[in-house]
């Protein structure tokens, strides 16, 4: 076996061990998610969730973080799936918070973020998430810069027209001689 093959095998083994530590039975990554019924909530609202990758029949504890508050404990299925619901603590301030599930025997921990808003600003969105969050709270720019594209197209059009005119002048000058 070559050195590169040995190193590749070692890196795959290390990556596999790391994945197993963070998400039991955890590849593909779709098995390592926490899905919640709503990512924009109000204090006191009931949120349902489902997560995969825990041990069989394992006790899983849910904690809402900013100021850590245990919101419940649930038992996973034989396949390592835990589902349930919790009430958003009434004393949570508006902003982004994290819901973390941790298996009592496996140590598997999975998180998702959600945003607490006042009752006037409530909305409904569904999705999955991870514990990593970033951003300024504004939406990402997902469109195109049309002005640059149109400007570049006009420059090319005018340039092409100039070449056609120059070509026609050259032909008429060449045929007159």
PDB file of C-alpha atoms in Angstrom:
ATOM      1  CA  UNK A   1       0.000   0.000   0.000  1.00  0.00           C
ATOM      2  CA  UNK A   2       1.346   3.439  -0.946  1.00  0.00           C
ATOM      3  CA  UNK A   3       1.868   6.218   1.579  1.00  0.00           C
ATOM      4  CA  UNK A   4      -0.874   8.375   0.013  1.00  0.00           C
ATOM      5  CA  UNK A   5      -3.338   5.478   0.185  1.00  0.00           C
ATOM      6  CA  UNK A   6      -2.425   4.881   3.829  1.00  0.00           C
ATOM      7  CA  UNK A   7      -2.843   8.577   4.654  1.00  0.00           C
ATOM      8  CA  UNK A   8      -6.164   8.755   2.804  1.00  0.00           C
ATOM      9  CA  UNK A   9      -7.411   5.729   4.712  1.00  0.00           C
ATOM     10  CA  UNK A  10      -6.317   7.285   7.999  1.00  0.00           C
ATOM     11  CA  UNK A  11      -8.070  10.561   7.242  1.00  0.00           C
ATOM     12  CA  UNK A  12     -11.280   8.728   6.302  1.00  0.00           C
ATOM     13  CA  UNK A  13     -11.114   6.738   9.534  1.00  0.00           C
ATOM     14  CA  UNK A  14     -10.566   9.910  11.579  1.00  0.00           C
ATOM     15  CA  UNK A  15     -13.422  11.747   9.820  1.00  0.00           C
ATOM     16  CA  UNK A  16     -15.699   8.780  10.352  1.00  0.00           C
ATOM     17  CA  UNK A  17     -14.892   8.671  14.057  1.00  0.00           C
ATOM     18  CA  UNK A  18     -15.589  12.378  14.429  1.00  0.00           C
ATOM     19  CA  UNK A  19     -18.941  12.031  12.668  1.00  0.00           C
ATOM     20  CA  UNK A  20     -19.899   9.112  14.860  1.00  0.00           C
ATOM     21  CA  UNK A  21     -19.083  11.102  18.002  1.00  0.00           C
ATOM     22  CA  UNK A  22     -21.322  13.998  17.032  1.00  0.00           C
ATOM     23  CA  UNK A  23     -24.110  12.062  15.343  1.00  0.00           C
ATOM     24  CA  UNK A  24     -24.584   8.391  16.090  1.00  0.00           C
ATOM     25  CA  UNK A  25     -25.257   6.429  12.911  1.00  0.00           C
ATOM     26  CA  UNK A  26     -24.723   9.822  11.407  1.00  0.00           C
ATOM     27  CA  UNK A  27     -23.805   9.660   7.771  1.00  0.00           C
ATOM     28  CA  UNK A  28     -25.351  11.065   5.623  1.00  0.00           C
ATOM     29  CA  UNK A  29     -25.648  14.416   7.346  1.00  0.00           C
ATOM     30  CA  UNK A  30     -29.437  14.379   6.861  1.00  0.00           C
ATOM     31  CA  UNK A  31     -29.523  12.010   9.834  1.00  0.00           C
ATOM     32  CA  UNK A  32     -27.861  14.674  12.009  1.00  0.00           C
ATOM     33  CA  UNK A  33     -30.546  17.350  12.021  1.00  0.00           C
ATOM     34  CA  UNK A  34     -33.074  18.806  14.403  1.00  0.00           C
ATOM     35  CA  UNK A  35     -36.254  19.759  12.573  1.00  0.00           C
ATOM     36  CA  UNK A  36     -38.599  22.194  14.304  1.00  0.00           C
ATOM     37  CA  UNK A  37     -42.155  23.164  13.453  1.00  0.00           C
ATOM     38  CA  UNK A  38     -41.466  26.894  13.648  1.00  0.00           C
ATOM     39  CA  UNK A  39     -38.268  28.960  13.688  1.00  0.00           C
ATOM     40  CA  UNK A  40     -39.959  32.255  14.542  1.00  0.00           C
ATOM     41  CA  UNK A  41     -41.834  31.951  17.818  1.00  0.00           C
ATOM     42  CA  UNK A  42     -43.384  33.937  20.648  1.00  0.00           C
ATOM     43  CA  UNK A  43     -42.867  33.302  24.374  1.00  0.00           C
ATOM     44  CA  UNK A  44     -45.197  30.533  25.557  1.00  0.00           C
ATOM     45  CA  UNK A  45     -45.655  29.071  22.055  1.00  0.00           C
ATOM     46  CA  UNK A  46     -45.564  25.288  21.616  1.00  0.00           C
ATOM     47  CA  UNK A  47     -42.815  24.064  19.253  1.00  0.00           C
ATOM     48  CA  UNK A  48     -42.664  20.497  17.904  1.00  0.00           C
ATOM     49  CA  UNK A  49     -39.361  18.887  16.911  1.00  0.00           C
ATOM     50  CA  UNK A  50     -37.769  15.713  15.597  1.00  0.00           C
ATOM     51  CA  UNK A  51     -34.113  14.661  15.605  1.00  0.00           C
ATOM     52  CA  UNK A  52     -32.246  11.576  14.436  1.00  0.00           C
ATOM     53  CA  UNK A  53     -28.991   9.925  15.463  1.00  0.00           C
ATOM     54  CA  UNK A  54     -29.426   9.178  19.171  1.00  0.00           C
ATOM     55  CA  UNK A  55     -28.989   5.806  20.860  1.00  0.00           C
ATOM     56  CA  UNK A  56     -31.824   3.294  20.908  1.00  0.00           C
ATOM     57  CA  UNK A  57     -34.382   4.087  23.655  1.00  0.00           C
ATOM     58  CA  UNK A  58     -32.050   6.783  25.035  1.00  0.00           C
ATOM     59  CA  UNK A  59     -33.198   9.550  27.384  1.00  0.00           C
ATOM     60  CA  UNK A  60     -32.707  12.880  25.560  1.00  0.00           C
ATOM     61  CA  UNK A  61     -32.819  16.234  27.374  1.00  0.00           C
ATOM     62  CA  UNK A  62     -33.796  19.501  25.685  1.00  0.00           C
ATOM     63  CA  UNK A  63     -32.301  22.832  26.762  1.00  0.00           C
ATOM     64  CA  UNK A  64     -33.062  26.312  25.438  1.00  0.00           C
ATOM     65  CA  UNK A  65     -29.938  28.412  25.538  1.00  0.00           C
ATOM     66  CA  UNK A  66     -29.210  32.009  26.052  1.00  0.00           C
ATOM     67  CA  UNK A  67     -29.816  31.521  29.734  1.00  0.00           C
ATOM     68  CA  UNK A  68     -29.915  27.688  29.838  1.00  0.00           C
ATOM     69  CA  UNK A  69     -33.374  26.371  30.704  1.00  0.00           C
ATOM     70  CA  UNK A  70     -34.297  22.682  30.571  1.00  0.00           C
ATOM     71  CA  UNK A  71     -37.571  22.435  28.627  1.00  0.00           C
ATOM     72  CA  UNK A  72     -38.080  18.670  28.802  1.00  0.00           C
ATOM     73  CA  UNK A  73     -36.791  15.120  28.450  1.00  0.00           C
ATOM     74  CA  UNK A  74     -37.932  12.552  25.901  1.00  0.00           C
ATOM     75  CA  UNK A  75     -37.096   8.929  25.094  1.00  0.00           C
ATOM     76  CA  UNK A  76     -35.776   8.122  21.604  1.00  0.00           C
ATOM     77  CA  UNK A  77     -37.210   5.307  19.497  1.00  0.00           C
ATOM     78  CA  UNK A  78     -35.412   2.027  18.853  1.00  0.00           C
ATOM     79  CA  UNK A  79     -34.058   3.687  15.689  1.00  0.00           C
ATOM     80  CA  UNK A  80     -32.601   6.639  17.632  1.00  0.00           C
ATOM     81  CA  UNK A  81     -35.263   9.177  16.618  1.00  0.00           C
ATOM     82  CA  UNK A  82     -36.622  11.547  19.238  1.00  0.00           C
ATOM     83  CA  UNK A  83     -39.717  13.693  18.715  1.00  0.00           C
ATOM     84  CA  UNK A  84     -41.787  15.825  20.970  1.00  0.00           C
ATOM     85  CA  UNK A  85     -42.686  19.390  21.750  1.00  0.00           C
ATOM     86  CA  UNK A  86     -41.841  22.081  24.273  1.00  0.00           C
ATOM     87  CA  UNK A  87     -43.158  25.494  25.252  1.00  0.00           C
ATOM     88  CA  UNK A  88     -40.914  28.457  24.576  1.00  0.00           C
ATOM     89  CA  UNK A  89     -40.061  29.829  28.042  1.00  0.00           C
ATOM     90  CA  UNK A  90     -42.101  32.947  28.797  1.00  0.00           C
ATOM     91  CA  UNK A  91     -39.048  34.808  30.122  1.00  0.00           C
ATOM     92  CA  UNK A  92     -36.997  34.605  26.883  1.00  0.00           C
ATOM     93  CA  UNK A  93     -36.055  37.985  25.465  1.00  0.00           C
ATOM     94  CA  UNK A  94     -36.634  38.669  21.752  1.00  0.00           C
ATOM     95  CA  UNK A  95     -33.720  37.503  19.610  1.00  0.00           C
ATOM     96  CA  UNK A  96     -31.999  34.326  18.473  1.00  0.00           C
ATOM     97  CA  UNK A  97     -31.870  31.374  20.861  1.00  0.00           C
ATOM     98  CA  UNK A  98     -30.679  27.769  20.556  1.00  0.00           C
ATOM     99  CA  UNK A  99     -32.568  24.549  21.282  1.00  0.00           C
ATOM    100  CA  UNK A 100     -30.132  21.727  22.091  1.00  0.00           C
ATOM    101  CA  UNK A 101     -30.929  18.024  22.492  1.00  0.00           C
ATOM    102  CA  UNK A 102     -28.377  15.857  24.325  1.00  0.00           C
ATOM    103  CA  UNK A 103     -28.452  12.070  24.713  1.00  0.00           C
ATOM    104  CA  UNK A 104     -27.827  10.959  28.299  1.00  0.00           C
ATOM    105  CA  UNK A 105     -25.781   7.856  27.438  1.00  0.00           C
ATOM    106  CA  UNK A 106     -24.340   8.520  23.957  1.00  0.00           C
ATOM    107  CA  UNK A 107     -23.476  12.178  24.590  1.00  0.00           C
ATOM    108  CA  UNK A 108     -24.817  12.985  21.117  1.00  0.00           C
ATOM    109  CA  UNK A 109     -25.781  16.655  20.998  1.00  0.00           C
ATOM    110  CA  UNK A 110     -27.735  18.414  18.229  1.00  0.00           C
ATOM    111  CA  UNK A 111     -28.918  21.996  18.045  1.00  0.00           C
ATOM    112  CA  UNK A 112     -31.037  24.332  16.006  1.00  0.00           C
ATOM    113  CA  UNK A 113     -31.712  28.031  16.367  1.00  0.00           C
ATOM    114  CA  UNK A 114     -34.975  29.871  16.531  1.00  0.00           C
ATOM    115  CA  UNK A 115     -35.964  33.500  16.867  1.00  0.00           C
ATOM    116  CA  UNK A 116     -38.213  34.809  19.618  1.00  0.00           C
ATOM    117  CA  UNK A 117     -40.346  37.804  18.629  1.00  0.00           C
ATOM    118  CA  UNK A 118     -43.007  39.761  20.442  1.00  0.00           C
ATOM    119  CA  UNK A 119     -46.595  38.671  19.782  1.00  0.00           C
ATOM    120  CA  UNK A 120     -47.022  41.528  17.269  1.00  0.00           C
ATOM    121  CA  UNK A 121     -44.132  40.312  15.080  1.00  0.00           C
ATOM    122  CA  UNK A 122     -44.948  36.614  15.008  1.00  0.00           C
ATOM    123  CA  UNK A 123     -44.637  34.624  11.806  1.00  0.00           C
ATOM    124  CA  UNK A 124     -44.464  31.015  10.761  1.00  0.00           C
ATOM    125  CA  UNK A 125     -41.502  29.306   9.146  1.00  0.00           C
ATOM    126  CA  UNK A 126     -40.401  25.704   9.211  1.00  0.00           C
ATOM    127  CA  UNK A 127     -36.990  24.219   8.736  1.00  0.00           C
ATOM    128  CA  UNK A 128     -33.947  22.503  10.116  1.00  0.00           C
ATOM    129  CA  UNK A 129     -30.854  24.023  11.527  1.00  0.00           C
ATOM    130  CA  UNK A 130     -27.581  23.698  13.328  1.00  0.00           C
ATOM    131  CA  UNK A 131     -26.068  25.482  16.255  1.00  0.00           C
ATOM    132  CA  UNK A 132     -24.046  27.813  14.033  1.00  0.00           C
ATOM    133  CA  UNK A 133     -25.700  31.137  13.356  1.00  0.00           C
ATOM    134  CA  UNK A 134     -24.420  34.327  11.826  1.00  0.00           C
ATOM    135  CA  UNK A 135     -25.637  37.438  10.125  1.00  0.00           C
ATOM    136  CA  UNK A 136     -26.968  40.862  10.779  1.00  0.00           C
ATOM    137  CA  UNK A 137     -30.650  39.995  10.717  1.00  0.00           C
ATOM    138  CA  UNK A 138     -31.173  41.302   7.194  1.00  0.00           C
ATOM    139  CA  UNK A 139     -31.945  39.175   4.173  1.00  0.00           C
ATOM    140  CA  UNK A 140     -29.169  38.104   1.852  1.00  0.00           C
ATOM    141  CA  UNK A 141     -28.922  39.704  -1.589  1.00  0.00           C
ATOM    142  CA  UNK A 142     -29.903  36.900  -3.976  1.00  0.00           C
ATOM    143  CA  UNK A 143     -30.574  38.870  -7.170  1.00  0.00           C
ATOM    144  CA  UNK A 144     -28.286  39.983  -9.962  1.00  0.00           C
ATOM    145  CA  UNK A 145     -26.696  43.368 -10.562  1.00  0.00           C
ATOM    146  CA  UNK A 146     -28.745  44.131 -13.680  1.00  0.00           C
ATOM    147  CA  UNK A 147     -27.189  47.560 -14.321  1.00  0.00           C
ATOM    148  CA  UNK A 148     -23.717  46.080 -14.829  1.00  0.00           C
ATOM    149  CA  UNK A 149     -25.031  43.330 -17.094  1.00  0.00           C
ATOM    150  CA  UNK A 150     -27.074  45.742 -19.227  1.00  0.00           C
ATOM    151  CA  UNK A 151     -24.134  48.176 -19.397  1.00  0.00           C
ATOM    152  CA  UNK A 152     -21.758  45.435 -20.522  1.00  0.00           C
ATOM    153  CA  UNK A 153     -24.294  44.314 -23.147  1.00  0.00           C
ATOM    154  CA  UNK A 154     -24.634  47.858 -24.498  1.00  0.00           C
ATOM    155  CA  UNK A 155     -20.836  48.273 -24.733  1.00  0.00           C
ATOM    156  CA  UNK A 156     -20.587  44.993 -26.655  1.00  0.00           C
ATOM    157  CA  UNK A 157     -23.484  45.975 -28.937  1.00  0.00           C
ATOM    158  CA  UNK A 158     -21.977  49.388 -29.758  1.00  0.00           C
ATOM    159  CA  UNK A 159     -18.544  47.818 -30.263  1.00  0.00           C
ATOM    160  CA  UNK A 160     -19.995  45.180 -32.610  1.00  0.00           C
ATOM    161  CA  UNK A 161     -21.872  47.868 -34.548  1.00  0.00           C
ATOM    162  CA  UNK A 162     -18.653  49.900 -34.914  1.00  0.00           C
ATOM    163  CA  UNK A 163     -16.859  46.829 -36.281  1.00  0.00           C
ATOM    164  CA  UNK A 164     -19.641  46.225 -38.842  1.00  0.00           C
ATOM    165  CA  UNK A 165     -19.499  49.875 -40.008  1.00  0.00           C
ATOM    166  CA  UNK A 166     -15.691  49.757 -40.240  1.00  0.00           C
ATOM    167  CA  UNK A 167     -15.880  46.515 -42.208  1.00  0.00           C
ATOM    168  CA  UNK A 168     -18.411  48.032 -44.650  1.00  0.00           C
ATOM    169  CA  UNK A 169     -16.231  51.151 -45.151  1.00  0.00           C
ATOM    170  CA  UNK A 170     -13.184  49.013 -45.774  1.00  0.00           C
ATOM    171  CA  UNK A 171     -15.059  46.958 -48.411  1.00  0.00           C
ATOM    172  CA  UNK A 172     -16.389  50.085 -50.173  1.00  0.00           C
ATOM    173  CA  UNK A 173     -12.961  51.754 -50.099  1.00  0.00           C
ATOM    174  CA  UNK A 174     -11.255  48.594 -51.353  1.00  0.00           C
ATOM    175  CA  UNK A 175     -13.706  48.084 -54.260  1.00  0.00           C
ATOM    176  CA  UNK A 176     -13.384  51.761 -55.405  1.00  0.00           C
ATOM    177  CA  UNK A 177      -9.629  51.466 -55.872  1.00  0.00           C
TER     178      UNK A 177
END
